[in-house]
Structure formats: C-alpha cells, structure tokens
PDB file of C-alpha atoms in Angstrom:
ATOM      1  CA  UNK A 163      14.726  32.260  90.962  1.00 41.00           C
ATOM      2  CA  UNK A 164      17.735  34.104  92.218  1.00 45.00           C
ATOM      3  CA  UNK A 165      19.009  32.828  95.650  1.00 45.00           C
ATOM      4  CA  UNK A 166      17.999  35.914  97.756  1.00 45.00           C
ATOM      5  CA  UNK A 167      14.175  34.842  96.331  1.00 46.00           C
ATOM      6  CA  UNK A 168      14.773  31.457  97.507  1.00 47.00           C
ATOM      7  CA  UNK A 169      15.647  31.875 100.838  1.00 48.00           C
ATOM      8  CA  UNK A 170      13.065  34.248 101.083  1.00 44.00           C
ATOM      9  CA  UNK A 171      10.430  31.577  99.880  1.00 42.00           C
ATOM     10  CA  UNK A 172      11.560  28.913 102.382  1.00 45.00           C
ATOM     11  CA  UNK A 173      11.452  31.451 105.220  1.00 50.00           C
ATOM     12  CA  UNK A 174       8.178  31.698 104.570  1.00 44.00           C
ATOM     13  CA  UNK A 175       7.253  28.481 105.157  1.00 45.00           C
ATOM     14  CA  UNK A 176       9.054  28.012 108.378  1.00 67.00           C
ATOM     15  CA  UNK A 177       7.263  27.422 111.894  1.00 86.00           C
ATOM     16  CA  UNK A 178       7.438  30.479 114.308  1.00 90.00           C
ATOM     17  CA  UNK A 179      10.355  28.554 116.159  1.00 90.00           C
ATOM     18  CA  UNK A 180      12.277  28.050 113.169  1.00 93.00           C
ATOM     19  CA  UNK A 181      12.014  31.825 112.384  1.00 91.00           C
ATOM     20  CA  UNK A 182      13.141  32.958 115.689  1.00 93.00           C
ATOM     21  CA  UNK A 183      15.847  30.431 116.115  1.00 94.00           C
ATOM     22  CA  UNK A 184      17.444  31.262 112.495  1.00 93.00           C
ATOM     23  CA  UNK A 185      16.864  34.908 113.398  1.00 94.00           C
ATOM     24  CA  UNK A 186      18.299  34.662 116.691  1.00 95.00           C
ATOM     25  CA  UNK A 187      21.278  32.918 115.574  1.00 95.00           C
ATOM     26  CA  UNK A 188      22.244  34.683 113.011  1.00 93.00           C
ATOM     27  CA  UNK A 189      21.804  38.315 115.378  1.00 94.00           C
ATOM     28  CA  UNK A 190      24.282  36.037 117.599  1.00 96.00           C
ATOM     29  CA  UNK A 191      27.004  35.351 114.726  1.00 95.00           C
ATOM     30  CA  UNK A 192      27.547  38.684 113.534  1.00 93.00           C
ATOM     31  CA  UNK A 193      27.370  39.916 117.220  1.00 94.00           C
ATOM     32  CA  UNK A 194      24.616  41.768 116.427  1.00 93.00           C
ATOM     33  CA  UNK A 195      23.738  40.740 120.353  1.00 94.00           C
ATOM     34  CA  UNK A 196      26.722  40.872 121.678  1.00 95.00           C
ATOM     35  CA  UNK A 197      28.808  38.287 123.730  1.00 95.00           C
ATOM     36  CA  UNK A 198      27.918  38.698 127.488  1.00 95.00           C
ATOM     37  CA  UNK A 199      24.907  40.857 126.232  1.00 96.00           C
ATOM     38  CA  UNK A 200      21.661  39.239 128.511  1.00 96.00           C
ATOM     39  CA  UNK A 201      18.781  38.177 126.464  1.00 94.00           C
ATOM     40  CA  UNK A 202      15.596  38.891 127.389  1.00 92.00           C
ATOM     41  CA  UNK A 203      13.102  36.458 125.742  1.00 91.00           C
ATOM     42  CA  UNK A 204      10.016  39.057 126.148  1.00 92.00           C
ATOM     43  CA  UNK A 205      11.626  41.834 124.240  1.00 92.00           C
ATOM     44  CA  UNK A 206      12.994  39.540 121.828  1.00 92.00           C
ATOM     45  CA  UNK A 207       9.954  38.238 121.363  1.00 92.00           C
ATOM     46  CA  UNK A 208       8.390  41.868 120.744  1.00 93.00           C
ATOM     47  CA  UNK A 209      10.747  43.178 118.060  1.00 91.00           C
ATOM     48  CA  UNK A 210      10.354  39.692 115.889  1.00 90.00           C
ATOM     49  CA  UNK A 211       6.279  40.482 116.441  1.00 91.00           C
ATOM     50  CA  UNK A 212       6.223  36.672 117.664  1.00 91.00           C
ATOM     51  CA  UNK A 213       5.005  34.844 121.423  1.00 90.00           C
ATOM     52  CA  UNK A 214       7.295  34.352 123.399  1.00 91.00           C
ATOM     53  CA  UNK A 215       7.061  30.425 123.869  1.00 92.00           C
ATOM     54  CA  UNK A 216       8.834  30.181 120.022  1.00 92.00           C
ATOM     55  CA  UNK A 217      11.535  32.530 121.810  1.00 94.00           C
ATOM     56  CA  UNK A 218      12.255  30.280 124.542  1.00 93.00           C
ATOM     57  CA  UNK A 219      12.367  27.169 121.963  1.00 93.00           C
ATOM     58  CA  UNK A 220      15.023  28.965 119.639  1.00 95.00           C
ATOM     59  CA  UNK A 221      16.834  29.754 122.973  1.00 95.00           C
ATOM     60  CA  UNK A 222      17.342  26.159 124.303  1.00 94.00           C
ATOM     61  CA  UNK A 223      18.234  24.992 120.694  1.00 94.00           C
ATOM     62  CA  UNK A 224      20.795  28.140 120.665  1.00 96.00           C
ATOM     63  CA  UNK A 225      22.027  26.436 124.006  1.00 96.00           C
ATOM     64  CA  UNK A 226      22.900  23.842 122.288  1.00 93.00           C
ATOM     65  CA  UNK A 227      24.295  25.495 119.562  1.00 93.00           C
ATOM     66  CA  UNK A 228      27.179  26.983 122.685  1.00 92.00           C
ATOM     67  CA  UNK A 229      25.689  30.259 121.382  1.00 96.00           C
ATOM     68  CA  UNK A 230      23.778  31.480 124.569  1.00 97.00           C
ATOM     69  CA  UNK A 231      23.867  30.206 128.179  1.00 96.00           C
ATOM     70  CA  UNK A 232      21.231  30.091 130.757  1.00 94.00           C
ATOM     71  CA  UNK A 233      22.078  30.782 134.487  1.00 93.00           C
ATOM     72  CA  UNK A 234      19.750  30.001 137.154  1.00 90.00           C
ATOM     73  CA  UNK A 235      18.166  32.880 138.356  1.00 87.00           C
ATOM     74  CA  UNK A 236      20.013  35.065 136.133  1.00 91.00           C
ATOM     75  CA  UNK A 237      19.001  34.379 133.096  1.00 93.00           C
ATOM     76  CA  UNK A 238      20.263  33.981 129.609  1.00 95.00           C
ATOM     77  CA  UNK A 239      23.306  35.275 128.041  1.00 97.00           C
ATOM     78  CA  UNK A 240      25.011  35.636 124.860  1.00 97.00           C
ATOM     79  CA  UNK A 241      28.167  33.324 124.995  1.00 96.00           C
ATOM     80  CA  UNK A 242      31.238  35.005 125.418  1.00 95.00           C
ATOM     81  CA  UNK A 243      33.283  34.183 121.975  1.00 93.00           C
ATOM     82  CA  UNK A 244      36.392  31.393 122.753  1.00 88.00           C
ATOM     83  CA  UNK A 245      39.207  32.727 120.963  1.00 88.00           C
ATOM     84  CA  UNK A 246      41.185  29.737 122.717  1.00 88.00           C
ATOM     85  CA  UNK A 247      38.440  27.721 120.319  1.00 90.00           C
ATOM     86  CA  UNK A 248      39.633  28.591 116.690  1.00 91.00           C
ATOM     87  CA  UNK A 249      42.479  25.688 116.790  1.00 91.00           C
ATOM     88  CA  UNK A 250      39.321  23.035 117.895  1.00 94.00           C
ATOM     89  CA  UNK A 251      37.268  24.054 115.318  1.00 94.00           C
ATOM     90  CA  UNK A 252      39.615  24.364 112.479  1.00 93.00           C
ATOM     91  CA  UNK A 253      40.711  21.192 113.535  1.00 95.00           C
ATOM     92  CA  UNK A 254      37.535  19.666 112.418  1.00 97.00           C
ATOM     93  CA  UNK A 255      36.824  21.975 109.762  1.00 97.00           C
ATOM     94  CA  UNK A 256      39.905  21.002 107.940  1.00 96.00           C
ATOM     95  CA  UNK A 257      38.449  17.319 107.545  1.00 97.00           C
ATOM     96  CA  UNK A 258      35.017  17.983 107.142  1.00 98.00           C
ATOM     97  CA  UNK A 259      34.903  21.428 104.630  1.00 97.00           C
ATOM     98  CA  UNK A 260      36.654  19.698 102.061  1.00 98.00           C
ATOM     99  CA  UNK A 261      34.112  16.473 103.021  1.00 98.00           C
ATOM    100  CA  UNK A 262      30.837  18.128 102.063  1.00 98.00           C
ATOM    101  CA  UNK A 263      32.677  20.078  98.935  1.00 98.00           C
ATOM    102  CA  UNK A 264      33.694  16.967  97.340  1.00 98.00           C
ATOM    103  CA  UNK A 265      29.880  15.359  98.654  1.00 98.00           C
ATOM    104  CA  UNK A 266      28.446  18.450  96.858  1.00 98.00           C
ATOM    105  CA  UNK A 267      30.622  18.274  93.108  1.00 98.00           C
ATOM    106  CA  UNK A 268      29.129  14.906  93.126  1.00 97.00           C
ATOM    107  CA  UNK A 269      25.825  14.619  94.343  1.00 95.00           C
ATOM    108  CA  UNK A 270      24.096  18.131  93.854  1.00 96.00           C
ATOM    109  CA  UNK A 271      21.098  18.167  91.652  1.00 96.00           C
ATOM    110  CA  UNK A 272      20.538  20.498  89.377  1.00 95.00           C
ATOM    111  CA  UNK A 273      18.654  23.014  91.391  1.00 95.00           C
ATOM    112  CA  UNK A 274      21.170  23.542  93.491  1.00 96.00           C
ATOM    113  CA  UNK A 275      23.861  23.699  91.044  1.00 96.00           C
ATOM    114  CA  UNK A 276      22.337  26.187  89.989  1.00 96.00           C
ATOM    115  CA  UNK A 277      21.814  28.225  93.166  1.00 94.00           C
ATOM    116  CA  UNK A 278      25.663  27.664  93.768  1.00 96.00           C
ATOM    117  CA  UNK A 279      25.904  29.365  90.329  1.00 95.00           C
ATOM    118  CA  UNK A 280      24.001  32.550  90.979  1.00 93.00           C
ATOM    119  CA  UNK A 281      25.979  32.864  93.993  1.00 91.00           C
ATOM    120  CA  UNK A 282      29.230  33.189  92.339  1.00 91.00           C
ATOM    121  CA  UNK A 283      27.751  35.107  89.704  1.00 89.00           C
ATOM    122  CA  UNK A 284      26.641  37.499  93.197  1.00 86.00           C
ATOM    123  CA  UNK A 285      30.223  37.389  94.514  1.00 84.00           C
ATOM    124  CA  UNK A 286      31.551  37.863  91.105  1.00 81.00           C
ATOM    125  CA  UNK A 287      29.669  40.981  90.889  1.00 79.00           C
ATOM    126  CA  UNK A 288      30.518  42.366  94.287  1.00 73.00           C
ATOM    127  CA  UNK A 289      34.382  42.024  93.205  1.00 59.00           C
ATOM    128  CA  UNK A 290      33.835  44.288  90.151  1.00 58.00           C
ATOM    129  CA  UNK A 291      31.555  46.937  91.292  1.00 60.00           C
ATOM    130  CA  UNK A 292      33.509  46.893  94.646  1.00 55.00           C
ATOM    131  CA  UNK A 293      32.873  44.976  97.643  1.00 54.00           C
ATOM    132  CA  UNK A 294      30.690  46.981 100.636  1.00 59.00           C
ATOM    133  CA  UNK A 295      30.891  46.639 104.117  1.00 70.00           C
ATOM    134  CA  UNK A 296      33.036  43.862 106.049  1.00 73.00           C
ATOM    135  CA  UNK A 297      29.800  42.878 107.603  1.00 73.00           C
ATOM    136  CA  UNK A 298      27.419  42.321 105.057  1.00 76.00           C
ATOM    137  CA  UNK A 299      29.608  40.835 103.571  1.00 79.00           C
ATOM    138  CA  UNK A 300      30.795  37.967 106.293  1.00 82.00           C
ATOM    139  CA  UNK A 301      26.852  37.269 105.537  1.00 84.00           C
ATOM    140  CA  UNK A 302      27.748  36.338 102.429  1.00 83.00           C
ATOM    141  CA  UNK A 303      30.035  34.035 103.952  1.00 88.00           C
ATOM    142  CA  UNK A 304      27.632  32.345 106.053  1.00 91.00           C
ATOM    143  CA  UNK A 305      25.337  31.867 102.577  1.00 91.00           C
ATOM    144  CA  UNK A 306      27.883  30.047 100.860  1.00 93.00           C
ATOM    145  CA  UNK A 307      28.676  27.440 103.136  1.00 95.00           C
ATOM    146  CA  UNK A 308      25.417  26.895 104.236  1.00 96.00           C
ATOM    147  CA  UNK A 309      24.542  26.444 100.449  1.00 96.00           C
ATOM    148  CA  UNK A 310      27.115  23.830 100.214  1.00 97.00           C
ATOM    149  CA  UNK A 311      26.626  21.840 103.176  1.00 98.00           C
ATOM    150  CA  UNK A 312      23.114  21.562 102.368  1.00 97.00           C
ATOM    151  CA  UNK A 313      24.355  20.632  98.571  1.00 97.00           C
ATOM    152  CA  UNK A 314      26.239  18.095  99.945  1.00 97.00           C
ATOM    153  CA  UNK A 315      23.483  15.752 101.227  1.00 96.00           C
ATOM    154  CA  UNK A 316      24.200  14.618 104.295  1.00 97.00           C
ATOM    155  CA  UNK A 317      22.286  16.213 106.897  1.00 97.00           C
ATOM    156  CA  UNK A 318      24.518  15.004 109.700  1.00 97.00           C
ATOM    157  CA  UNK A 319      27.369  16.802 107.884  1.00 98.00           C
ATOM    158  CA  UNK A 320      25.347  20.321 107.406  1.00 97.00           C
ATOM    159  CA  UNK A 321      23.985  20.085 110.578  1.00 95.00           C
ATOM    160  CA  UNK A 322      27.803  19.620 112.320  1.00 96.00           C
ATOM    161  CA  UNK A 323      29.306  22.165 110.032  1.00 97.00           C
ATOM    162  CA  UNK A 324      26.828  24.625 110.262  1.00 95.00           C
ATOM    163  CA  UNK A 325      27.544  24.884 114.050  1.00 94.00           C
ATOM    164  CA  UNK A 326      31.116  24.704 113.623  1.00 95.00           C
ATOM    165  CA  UNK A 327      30.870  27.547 110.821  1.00 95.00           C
ATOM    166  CA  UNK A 328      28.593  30.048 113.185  1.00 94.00           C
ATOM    167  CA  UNK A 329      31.315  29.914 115.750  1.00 93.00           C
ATOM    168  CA  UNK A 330      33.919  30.415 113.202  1.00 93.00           C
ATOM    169  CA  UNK A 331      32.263  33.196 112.110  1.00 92.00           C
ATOM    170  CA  UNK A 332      31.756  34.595 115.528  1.00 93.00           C
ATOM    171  CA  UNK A 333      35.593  34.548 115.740  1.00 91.00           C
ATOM    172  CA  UNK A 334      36.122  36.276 112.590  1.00 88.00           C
ATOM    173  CA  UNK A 335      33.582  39.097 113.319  1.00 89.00           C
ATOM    174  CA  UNK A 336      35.481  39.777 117.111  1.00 89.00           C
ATOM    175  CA  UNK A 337      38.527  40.748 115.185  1.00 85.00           C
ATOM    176  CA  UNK A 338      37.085  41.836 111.905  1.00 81.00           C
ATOM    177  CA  UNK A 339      38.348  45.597 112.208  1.00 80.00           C
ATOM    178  CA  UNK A 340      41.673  44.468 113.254  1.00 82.00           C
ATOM    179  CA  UNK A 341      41.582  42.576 109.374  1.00 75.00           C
ATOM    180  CA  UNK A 342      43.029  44.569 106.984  1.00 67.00           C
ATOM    181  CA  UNK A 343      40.217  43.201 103.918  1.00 68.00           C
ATOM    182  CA  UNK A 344      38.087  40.530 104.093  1.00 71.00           C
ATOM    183  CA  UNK A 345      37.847  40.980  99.733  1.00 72.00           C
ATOM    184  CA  UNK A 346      40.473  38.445  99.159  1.00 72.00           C
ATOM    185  CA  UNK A 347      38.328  35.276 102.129  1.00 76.00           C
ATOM    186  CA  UNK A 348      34.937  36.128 100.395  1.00 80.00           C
ATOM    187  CA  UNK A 349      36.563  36.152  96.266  1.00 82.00           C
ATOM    188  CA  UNK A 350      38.097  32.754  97.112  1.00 85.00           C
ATOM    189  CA  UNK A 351      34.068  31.441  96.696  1.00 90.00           C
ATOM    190  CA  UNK A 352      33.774  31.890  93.453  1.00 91.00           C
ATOM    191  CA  UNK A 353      36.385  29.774  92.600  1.00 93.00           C
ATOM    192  CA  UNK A 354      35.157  26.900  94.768  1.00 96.00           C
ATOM    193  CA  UNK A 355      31.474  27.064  93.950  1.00 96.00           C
ATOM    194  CA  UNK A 356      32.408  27.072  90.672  1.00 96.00           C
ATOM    195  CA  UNK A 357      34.251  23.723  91.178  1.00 97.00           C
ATOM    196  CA  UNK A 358      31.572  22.464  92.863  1.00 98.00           C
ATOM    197  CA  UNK A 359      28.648  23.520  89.779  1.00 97.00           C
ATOM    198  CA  UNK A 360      30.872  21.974  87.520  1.00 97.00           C
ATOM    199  CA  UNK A 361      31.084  18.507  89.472  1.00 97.00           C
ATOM    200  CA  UNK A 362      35.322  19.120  89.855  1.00 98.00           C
ATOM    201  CA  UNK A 363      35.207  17.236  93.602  1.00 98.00           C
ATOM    202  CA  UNK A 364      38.862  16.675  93.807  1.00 98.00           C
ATOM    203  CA  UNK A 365      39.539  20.884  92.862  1.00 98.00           C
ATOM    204  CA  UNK A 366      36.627  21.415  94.849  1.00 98.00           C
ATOM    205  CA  UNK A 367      37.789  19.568  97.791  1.00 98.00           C
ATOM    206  CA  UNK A 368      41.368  21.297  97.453  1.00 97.00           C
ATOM    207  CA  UNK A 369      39.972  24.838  97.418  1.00 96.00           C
ATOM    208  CA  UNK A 370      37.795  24.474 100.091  1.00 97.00           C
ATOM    209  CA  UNK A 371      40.699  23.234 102.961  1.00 96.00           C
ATOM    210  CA  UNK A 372      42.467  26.244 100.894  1.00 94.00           C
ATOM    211  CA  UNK A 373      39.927  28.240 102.078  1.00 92.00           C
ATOM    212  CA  UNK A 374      39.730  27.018 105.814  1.00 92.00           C
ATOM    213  CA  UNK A 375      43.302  27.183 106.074  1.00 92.00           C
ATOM    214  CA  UNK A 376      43.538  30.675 104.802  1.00 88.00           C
ATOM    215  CA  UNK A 377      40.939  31.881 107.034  1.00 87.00           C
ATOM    216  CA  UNK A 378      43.040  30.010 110.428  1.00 88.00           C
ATOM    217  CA  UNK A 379      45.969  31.742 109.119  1.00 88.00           C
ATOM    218  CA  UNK A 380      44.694  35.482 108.909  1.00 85.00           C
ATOM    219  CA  UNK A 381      42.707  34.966 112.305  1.00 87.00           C
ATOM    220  CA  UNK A 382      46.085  34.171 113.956  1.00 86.00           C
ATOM    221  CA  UNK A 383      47.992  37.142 112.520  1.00 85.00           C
ATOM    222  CA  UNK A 384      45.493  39.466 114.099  1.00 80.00           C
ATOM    223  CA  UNK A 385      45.513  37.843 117.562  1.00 75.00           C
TER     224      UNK A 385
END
C-alpha cells in the first residue's frame, strides 16, 4: 500500500472531529485561511458537508494548537503568523528533530519502514521528473515529519513536534515566494528517511538537525 493509500485508509476511519480538525489545520498551515482571516464555524462546517458541533471541537483544539484565537463577541480568527517565533521554535526543534529521528532508526517496525521508504522513493521521483509547485510541495514536508514522529514512538514527542512543525511551516509558507527554491529543503528527505529505513540513528540524527538548521538559516536570509 503506497503512503497516499494509507493515509487515505486511516482518514476514513476518523470521527467527524478528527476530520475537521486535521482538515482545518492543515487549511491553517499552508495559509490556505489566512492569518487574521475570521472563521466562521457555519460555513466551515458547510463546505466539509459536516455539523457544525465537530467544527467548534476542531476549533478549540486549534486554540490550543496557537493556530486560531477566539475573541469574545468577535469571534474566531486565524492567528496572525509570529515571525519573532522562528528562534523559539527552532530552539526546541534542534533538540527534539534529531530526538524522534534517532527514536525512529531504532524502534520503527517494519510497516513503517516501509512507508518511510515509499516516501523517499516519492521524493526521489519528484527530483527527477522535476519538482511542481512550492506549495504542494511544503505538503510533502508536513508528510515526512509527521511520518517520522509517529515512527518514532513516543506520542508525547509527535504530539509536541507536530505543533512545533505546523507553526514552522506556517513561517516558511509567509515567505515562501521570497525563497528562491524550496528543491534543495524537500531533497534533503530522502537522505534522512533513508537513514532512518535502514536503522542508521546516529546519521539519522545528524541529518535531521542538518535539516532544521538549514531550514532556520534560509528563513533568516529572506527576512
């Protein structure tokens, strides 16, 4: 089963909620709603074909997440993205990414081994055929470390890096057409999942601060 398919399978099985919040924040990330935008939960709750009461659950999780903000008698808003917020979260990042690569070269079963494989393999095709739109492919992004955090084990550990990754990503999608390529941020994957299939912690564990610390550094330039 390719990893598209199995997404697509555990999607499936997900309560309303669940569906709207992982919709929801996602649409937030790529700033598909845009910071400041307000969010109404009735015409949300239209276009996903869902009630709205699994709206207004995704929305107080996604308060949580610093991703929206309610206002009394104003309503809800996207969150306005913290540029002042990138040295915070690298901060972390820089212990933790290389945490759950080195948790995942050791620990992941074989299943997900090999879902870290066909991701490469995706990636690796991308890079030969040409890689598409800066957009799509920041999704791509999002897939891979979500992959490995859940690889690693620790649900603590994907559950904190998964929130520190979607406002990373928020960051990087503000600025992303003031980046000259995003080709080089989303190659440097294959290399690490790679590491990571093959059960290489210590190379994994390298490439991934590599990684973090290469994506700090080409936010900054652009700033």
């Amino acid at each position: 089963m390719s990893a598209t398919a199995a997404a697509e399978a555990t999607d499936a099985a997900l309560s309303l909620a669940e569906r709207a919040y992982r919709e929801l924040r996602d649409r937030l990330i790529m700033l598909d709603i845009r910071p400041g935008e307000p969010i109404n939960d009735g015409q949300l709750a239209a276009a996903l074909g869902i009630g709205r009461t699994p709206v207004r659950e995704a929305l107080k999780r996604l308060e949580m997440d610093h991703l929206v903000v309610s206002y009394p008698r104003r309503g809800t808003f996207a969150t306005i993205v913290d540029i002042t917020a990138l040295a915070d979260v690298s901060e972390l990042r820089r212990v933790l990414e290389p945490m759950a690569a080195r948790k995942a070269a050791m620990s992941a079963n074989a299943i997900m081994r090999q879902e870290l494989s066909v991701l490469a393999e995706d990636i690796q095709r991308l890079d030969e055929q040409g890689l598409g739109k800066a957009a799509d492919l920041m999704r791509y992004d999002l897939s891979v470390h979500r992959s490995i955090y859940h690889a690693a084990g620790n649900p603590h550990l994907e559950e904190t890096l998964i929130r520190l990754d979607n406002l990373a990503t928020r960051i990087w999608c503000l600025v992303l057409d003031k980046v000259p390529s995003v080709t080089g941020h989303i190659t440097e994957h294959v290399r690490l999942l790679k590491a990571i299939v093959d059960g290489d912690a210590n190379q994994a564990a390298d490439l991934a601060l590599e990684h973090i610390s290469s994506f700090e550094e080409t936010i900054r330039k652009v700033l």
